[in-house]
Tab-separated table of C-alpha atoms in Angstrom:
chain	number	residue	atom	x	y	z
A	1091	UNK	CA	-225.420	131.522	39.382
A	1092	UNK	CA	-222.108	130.617	37.786
A	1093	UNK	CA	-219.287	133.162	37.707
A	1094	UNK	CA	-215.947	132.783	35.920
A	1095	UNK	CA	-212.777	134.349	37.320
A	1096	UNK	CA	-209.936	134.742	34.807
A	1097	UNK	CA	-206.435	135.173	36.222
A	1098	UNK	CA	-204.060	136.823	33.732
A	1099	UNK	CA	-200.762	135.078	33.088
A	1100	UNK	CA	-199.348	131.792	34.425
A	1101	UNK	CA	-201.248	132.014	37.704
A	1102	UNK	CA	-201.959	128.357	38.487
A	1103	UNK	CA	-200.191	128.504	41.919
A	1104	UNK	CA	-202.613	131.241	43.011
A	1105	UNK	CA	-205.878	129.621	41.912
A	1106	UNK	CA	-206.788	128.181	45.332
A	1107	UNK	CA	-205.946	131.460	47.097
A	1108	UNK	CA	-208.027	133.455	44.632
A	1109	UNK	CA	-210.912	130.990	44.876
A	1110	UNK	CA	-211.001	131.380	48.670
A	1111	UNK	CA	-210.867	135.160	48.376
A	1112	UNK	CA	-213.654	135.270	45.784
A	1113	UNK	CA	-215.812	132.930	47.860
A	1114	UNK	CA	-215.883	135.587	50.596
A	1115	UNK	CA	-217.793	137.881	48.242
A	1116	UNK	CA	-220.271	135.447	46.680
A	1117	UNK	CA	-223.328	133.608	47.929
A	1118	UNK	CA	-222.981	129.941	48.959
A	1119	UNK	CA	-225.081	128.867	45.975
A	1120	UNK	CA	-222.763	130.645	43.497
A	1121	UNK	CA	-220.537	128.336	41.475
A	1122	UNK	CA	-217.061	129.807	41.002
A	1123	UNK	CA	-214.925	128.785	38.032
A	1124	UNK	CA	-211.357	130.086	38.469
A	1125	UNK	CA	-209.086	129.870	35.425
A	1126	UNK	CA	-205.534	130.939	34.595
A	1127	UNK	CA	-204.857	132.565	31.227
A	1128	UNK	CA	-201.318	131.296	30.510
A	1129	UNK	CA	-199.039	132.852	27.971
A	1130	UNK	CA	-198.614	136.307	29.434
A	1131	UNK	CA	-196.308	137.767	32.087
A	1132	UNK	CA	-196.595	136.636	35.737
A	1133	UNK	CA	-197.974	140.013	36.820
A	1134	UNK	CA	-199.425	143.017	34.996
A	1135	UNK	CA	-197.877	146.329	35.965
A	1136	UNK	CA	-197.407	148.047	32.595
A	1137	UNK	CA	-199.240	148.592	29.318
A	1138	UNK	CA	-196.917	146.203	27.483
A	1139	UNK	CA	-197.580	143.417	30.003
A	1140	UNK	CA	-201.315	143.958	29.676
A	1141	UNK	CA	-201.084	143.810	25.887
A	1142	UNK	CA	-199.148	140.539	26.064
A	1143	UNK	CA	-201.730	139.054	28.425
A	1144	UNK	CA	-204.794	140.117	26.409
A	1145	UNK	CA	-204.959	137.258	23.816
A	1146	UNK	CA	-204.971	134.525	26.464
A	1147	UNK	CA	-207.539	136.434	28.530
A	1148	UNK	CA	-209.874	136.715	25.541
A	1149	UNK	CA	-209.409	133.023	24.753
A	1150	UNK	CA	-210.552	132.128	28.268
A	1151	UNK	CA	-213.485	134.546	28.035
A	1152	UNK	CA	-214.596	132.901	24.786
A	1153	UNK	CA	-214.243	129.400	26.253
A	1154	UNK	CA	-216.186	130.343	29.390
A	1155	UNK	CA	-219.040	131.754	27.324
A	1156	UNK	CA	-219.204	128.566	25.263
A	1157	UNK	CA	-219.343	126.414	28.400
A	1158	UNK	CA	-222.003	128.630	29.898
A	1159	UNK	CA	-221.331	131.314	32.506
A	1160	UNK	CA	-223.427	134.109	33.979
A	1161	UNK	CA	-220.631	136.642	34.455
A	1162	UNK	CA	-216.880	137.037	34.042
A	1163	UNK	CA	-214.363	138.718	36.361
A	1164	UNK	CA	-210.938	139.507	34.859
A	1165	UNK	CA	-208.895	139.457	38.047
A	1166	UNK	CA	-206.647	142.497	37.652
A	1167	UNK	CA	-207.079	146.094	38.787
A	1168	UNK	CA	-205.684	147.396	35.502
A	1169	UNK	CA	-208.840	146.078	33.769
A	1170	UNK	CA	-206.869	144.365	30.952
A	1171	UNK	CA	-208.916	143.452	27.861
A	1172	UNK	CA	-212.189	144.218	29.663
A	1173	UNK	CA	-213.700	146.353	26.910
A	1174	UNK	CA	-212.600	143.849	24.247
A	1175	UNK	CA	-214.145	141.023	26.286
A	1176	UNK	CA	-217.438	142.915	26.457
A	1177	UNK	CA	-217.551	142.868	22.661
A	1178	UNK	CA	-217.414	139.065	22.522
A	1179	UNK	CA	-219.362	138.090	25.660
A	1180	UNK	CA	-223.135	138.179	26.082
A	1181	UNK	CA	-222.754	138.237	29.865
A	1182	UNK	CA	-221.543	140.958	32.257
A	1183	UNK	CA	-217.745	141.360	32.265
A	1184	UNK	CA	-215.799	143.277	34.899
A	1185	UNK	CA	-212.222	144.036	35.739
A	1186	UNK	CA	-211.362	144.997	39.291
A	1187	UNK	CA	-210.938	148.763	38.966
A	1188	UNK	CA	-214.074	150.190	37.374
A	1189	UNK	CA	-216.555	148.668	39.890
A	1190	UNK	CA	-214.332	149.693	42.814
A	1191	UNK	CA	-214.018	153.257	41.529
A	1192	UNK	CA	-217.766	153.598	40.947
A	1193	UNK	CA	-218.520	152.215	44.419
A	1194	UNK	CA	-216.057	154.647	45.988
A	1195	UNK	CA	-217.671	157.645	44.286
A	1196	UNK	CA	-220.882	157.042	46.226
A	1197	UNK	CA	-219.055	157.187	49.568
A	1198	UNK	CA	-217.120	160.452	49.331
A	1199	UNK	CA	-216.215	163.394	47.134
A	1200	UNK	CA	-212.548	162.644	46.395
A	1201	UNK	CA	-211.261	159.156	45.662
A	1202	UNK	CA	-207.656	158.055	46.015
A	1203	UNK	CA	-206.158	154.993	44.318
A	1204	UNK	CA	-203.334	153.100	46.020
A	1205	UNK	CA	-201.402	150.496	44.019
A	1206	UNK	CA	-198.020	148.798	43.600
A	1207	UNK	CA	-195.492	150.324	41.170
A	1208	UNK	CA	-195.009	153.657	39.409
A	1209	UNK	CA	-195.569	151.960	36.056
A	1210	UNK	CA	-199.274	151.535	36.870
A	1211	UNK	CA	-199.898	155.238	37.518
A	1212	UNK	CA	-200.567	156.119	33.839
A	1213	UNK	CA	-202.775	153.027	33.487
A	1214	UNK	CA	-205.074	154.182	36.274
A	1215	UNK	CA	-204.890	157.728	34.951
A	1216	UNK	CA	-206.239	156.498	31.611
A	1217	UNK	CA	-209.026	154.499	33.271
A	1218	UNK	CA	-210.058	157.515	35.335
A	1219	UNK	CA	-210.052	159.791	32.277
A	1220	UNK	CA	-212.237	157.357	30.315
A	1221	UNK	CA	-214.849	157.800	33.034
A	1222	UNK	CA	-214.416	161.592	32.962
A	1223	UNK	CA	-213.624	161.577	36.674
A	1224	UNK	CA	-210.314	163.435	36.906
A	1225	UNK	CA	-211.949	166.089	39.084
A	1226	UNK	CA	-213.157	163.498	41.592
A	1227	UNK	CA	-209.851	161.634	41.995
A	1228	UNK	CA	-206.679	162.560	43.845
A	1229	UNK	CA	-203.236	161.589	42.473
A	1230	UNK	CA	-202.611	157.845	42.199
A	1231	UNK	CA	-200.134	156.686	44.861
A	1232	UNK	CA	-198.021	153.506	45.007
A	1233	UNK	CA	-196.037	151.545	47.580
A	1234	UNK	CA	-193.097	151.018	45.185
A	1235	UNK	CA	-193.082	147.241	45.644
A	1236	UNK	CA	-194.170	144.406	43.300
A	1237	UNK	CA	-197.084	142.535	44.798
A	1238	UNK	CA	-195.461	139.161	44.032
A	1239	UNK	CA	-192.643	140.087	46.417
A	1240	UNK	CA	-194.921	141.038	49.311
A	1241	UNK	CA	-194.874	137.714	51.133
A	1242	UNK	CA	-195.057	139.351	54.588
A	1243	UNK	CA	-198.673	140.452	55.084
A	1244	UNK	CA	-197.872	142.653	58.087
A	1245	UNK	CA	-195.151	144.462	56.131
A	1246	UNK	CA	-197.577	144.953	53.235
A	1247	UNK	CA	-200.162	146.510	55.536
A	1248	UNK	CA	-197.508	148.805	57.020
A	1249	UNK	CA	-196.512	150.015	53.543
A	1250	UNK	CA	-200.138	150.547	52.556
A	1251	UNK	CA	-200.901	152.408	55.770
A	1252	UNK	CA	-197.971	154.785	55.344
A	1253	UNK	CA	-199.130	155.806	51.867
A	1254	UNK	CA	-202.826	155.787	52.774
A	1255	UNK	CA	-202.276	158.081	55.752
A	1256	UNK	CA	-200.611	160.628	53.471
A	1257	UNK	CA	-203.412	160.293	50.902
A	1258	UNK	CA	-205.996	161.155	53.556
A	1259	UNK	CA	-204.014	163.880	55.319
A	1260	UNK	CA	-202.168	165.516	52.409
A	1261	UNK	CA	-204.222	164.690	49.307
A	1262	UNK	CA	-207.557	165.007	51.129
A	1263	UNK	CA	-208.842	161.683	49.818
A	1264	UNK	CA	-212.269	160.811	51.276
A	1265	UNK	CA	-212.325	157.204	50.022
A	1266	UNK	CA	-209.506	154.855	49.040
A	1267	UNK	CA	-209.505	152.172	46.342
A	1268	UNK	CA	-206.906	149.410	46.481
A	1269	UNK	CA	-205.471	149.263	42.974
A	1270	UNK	CA	-204.273	145.661	43.011
A	1271	UNK	CA	-206.167	142.401	43.477
A	1272	UNK	CA	-203.057	140.960	45.113
A	1273	UNK	CA	-203.809	143.044	48.216
A	1274	UNK	CA	-205.926	140.164	49.492
A	1275	UNK	CA	-207.774	140.566	52.763
A	1276	UNK	CA	-206.189	143.861	53.791
A	1277	UNK	CA	-208.882	146.445	52.943
A	1278	UNK	CA	-210.718	146.143	56.268
A	1279	UNK	CA	-207.455	146.022	58.241
A	1280	UNK	CA	-206.237	149.197	56.541
A	1281	UNK	CA	-209.620	150.867	56.995
A	1282	UNK	CA	-209.631	150.113	60.726
A	1283	UNK	CA	-206.067	151.333	61.209
A	1284	UNK	CA	-206.831	154.607	59.450
A	1285	UNK	CA	-209.882	155.114	61.682
A	1286	UNK	CA	-207.742	154.663	64.805
A	1287	UNK	CA	-205.775	157.798	63.958
A	1288	UNK	CA	-208.255	159.975	62.114
A	1289	UNK	CA	-211.736	160.083	60.595
A	1290	UNK	CA	-213.357	156.973	59.197
A	1291	UNK	CA	-212.305	156.568	55.543
A	1292	UNK	CA	-213.766	153.675	53.481
A	1293	UNK	CA	-211.242	151.383	51.763
A	1294	UNK	CA	-212.637	149.486	48.780
A	1295	UNK	CA	-211.488	145.933	48.065
A	1296	UNK	CA	-211.390	145.655	44.245
A	1297	UNK	CA	-212.210	141.948	44.124
A	1298	UNK	CA	-215.210	142.406	46.383
A	1299	UNK	CA	-216.482	145.374	44.393
A	1300	UNK	CA	-216.164	143.519	41.083
A	1301	UNK	CA	-217.910	140.364	42.241
A	1302	UNK	CA	-220.721	142.304	43.919
A	1303	UNK	CA	-221.206	144.317	40.710
A	1304	UNK	CA	-221.327	141.146	38.600
A	1305	UNK	CA	-223.865	139.482	40.863
A	1306	UNK	CA	-226.031	142.601	40.783
A	1307	UNK	CA	-225.938	142.684	36.971
A	1308	UNK	CA	-226.889	139.013	36.750
A	1309	UNK	CA	-229.834	139.487	39.118
A	1310	UNK	CA	-230.955	142.599	37.236
A	1311	UNK	CA	-230.769	140.632	33.986
A	1312	UNK	CA	-228.471	143.129	32.228
A	1313	UNK	CA	-225.266	142.772	30.216
A	1314	UNK	CA	-222.968	145.041	28.150
A	1315	UNK	CA	-224.773	147.461	25.852
A	1316	UNK	CA	-224.417	146.507	22.214
A	1317	UNK	CA	-224.651	150.229	21.393
A	1318	UNK	CA	-221.352	150.673	23.244
A	1319	UNK	CA	-219.757	147.246	22.746
A	1320	UNK	CA	-220.727	146.073	19.268
A	1321	UNK	CA	-219.585	142.534	18.454
A	1322	UNK	CA	-216.764	142.347	15.905
A	1323	UNK	CA	-217.878	141.670	12.336
A	1324	UNK	CA	-217.226	138.260	10.881
A	1325	UNK	CA	-213.887	138.435	9.097
A	1326	UNK	CA	-213.460	136.298	5.993
A	1327	UNK	CA	-210.299	136.018	3.932
A	1328	UNK	CA	-210.355	135.382	0.241
A	1329	UNK	CA	-207.257	134.680	-1.888
């Protein structure tokens, strides 16, 4: 199986880190192709940044399909250009949020999303509404810090724990979804810390959920429905 991971924006310095993280969630015989989609902003934390990143993402999706891939992961929890990519790809395409949200729904009644900045709150609100799941989700919470500035892993976990504790105790969240793929390798740590001071609450790693979902789709032999994601018509211009 060959899977393609598309990193939005000028993300070349993070390719090796992302490759190692993705390898934790794939089988040894899975070939991972990790690509940056240059041309957009360095991180995606607003609708305008996602719009600027979309053309380069779709270019990489098209190129990966031409080279031959079995599935594509757009490595961002805001799911930028995912639905557009499904229109042009004949393989499964996932962002990081939708698979994580759907996995969380099977583990509890009320799902909380924990992300980076206030600017992402309406983005996740839109994604939740598209699924018709407002009644199953608690308010989106953030740590008020850009992920690119969180160089201290211990400090990042402390920030996440503070917000997560309130989401469980005050919002009554049964399951938590990490709403940023930059929170690498902290889901289990956060989950264990929460369990030390209260009931066990699952914490979903968005990268892991996306890659597991893609591998399942490939093994099932399914891809995006053409009833939902019709390919764009051929556009011809005549003078």
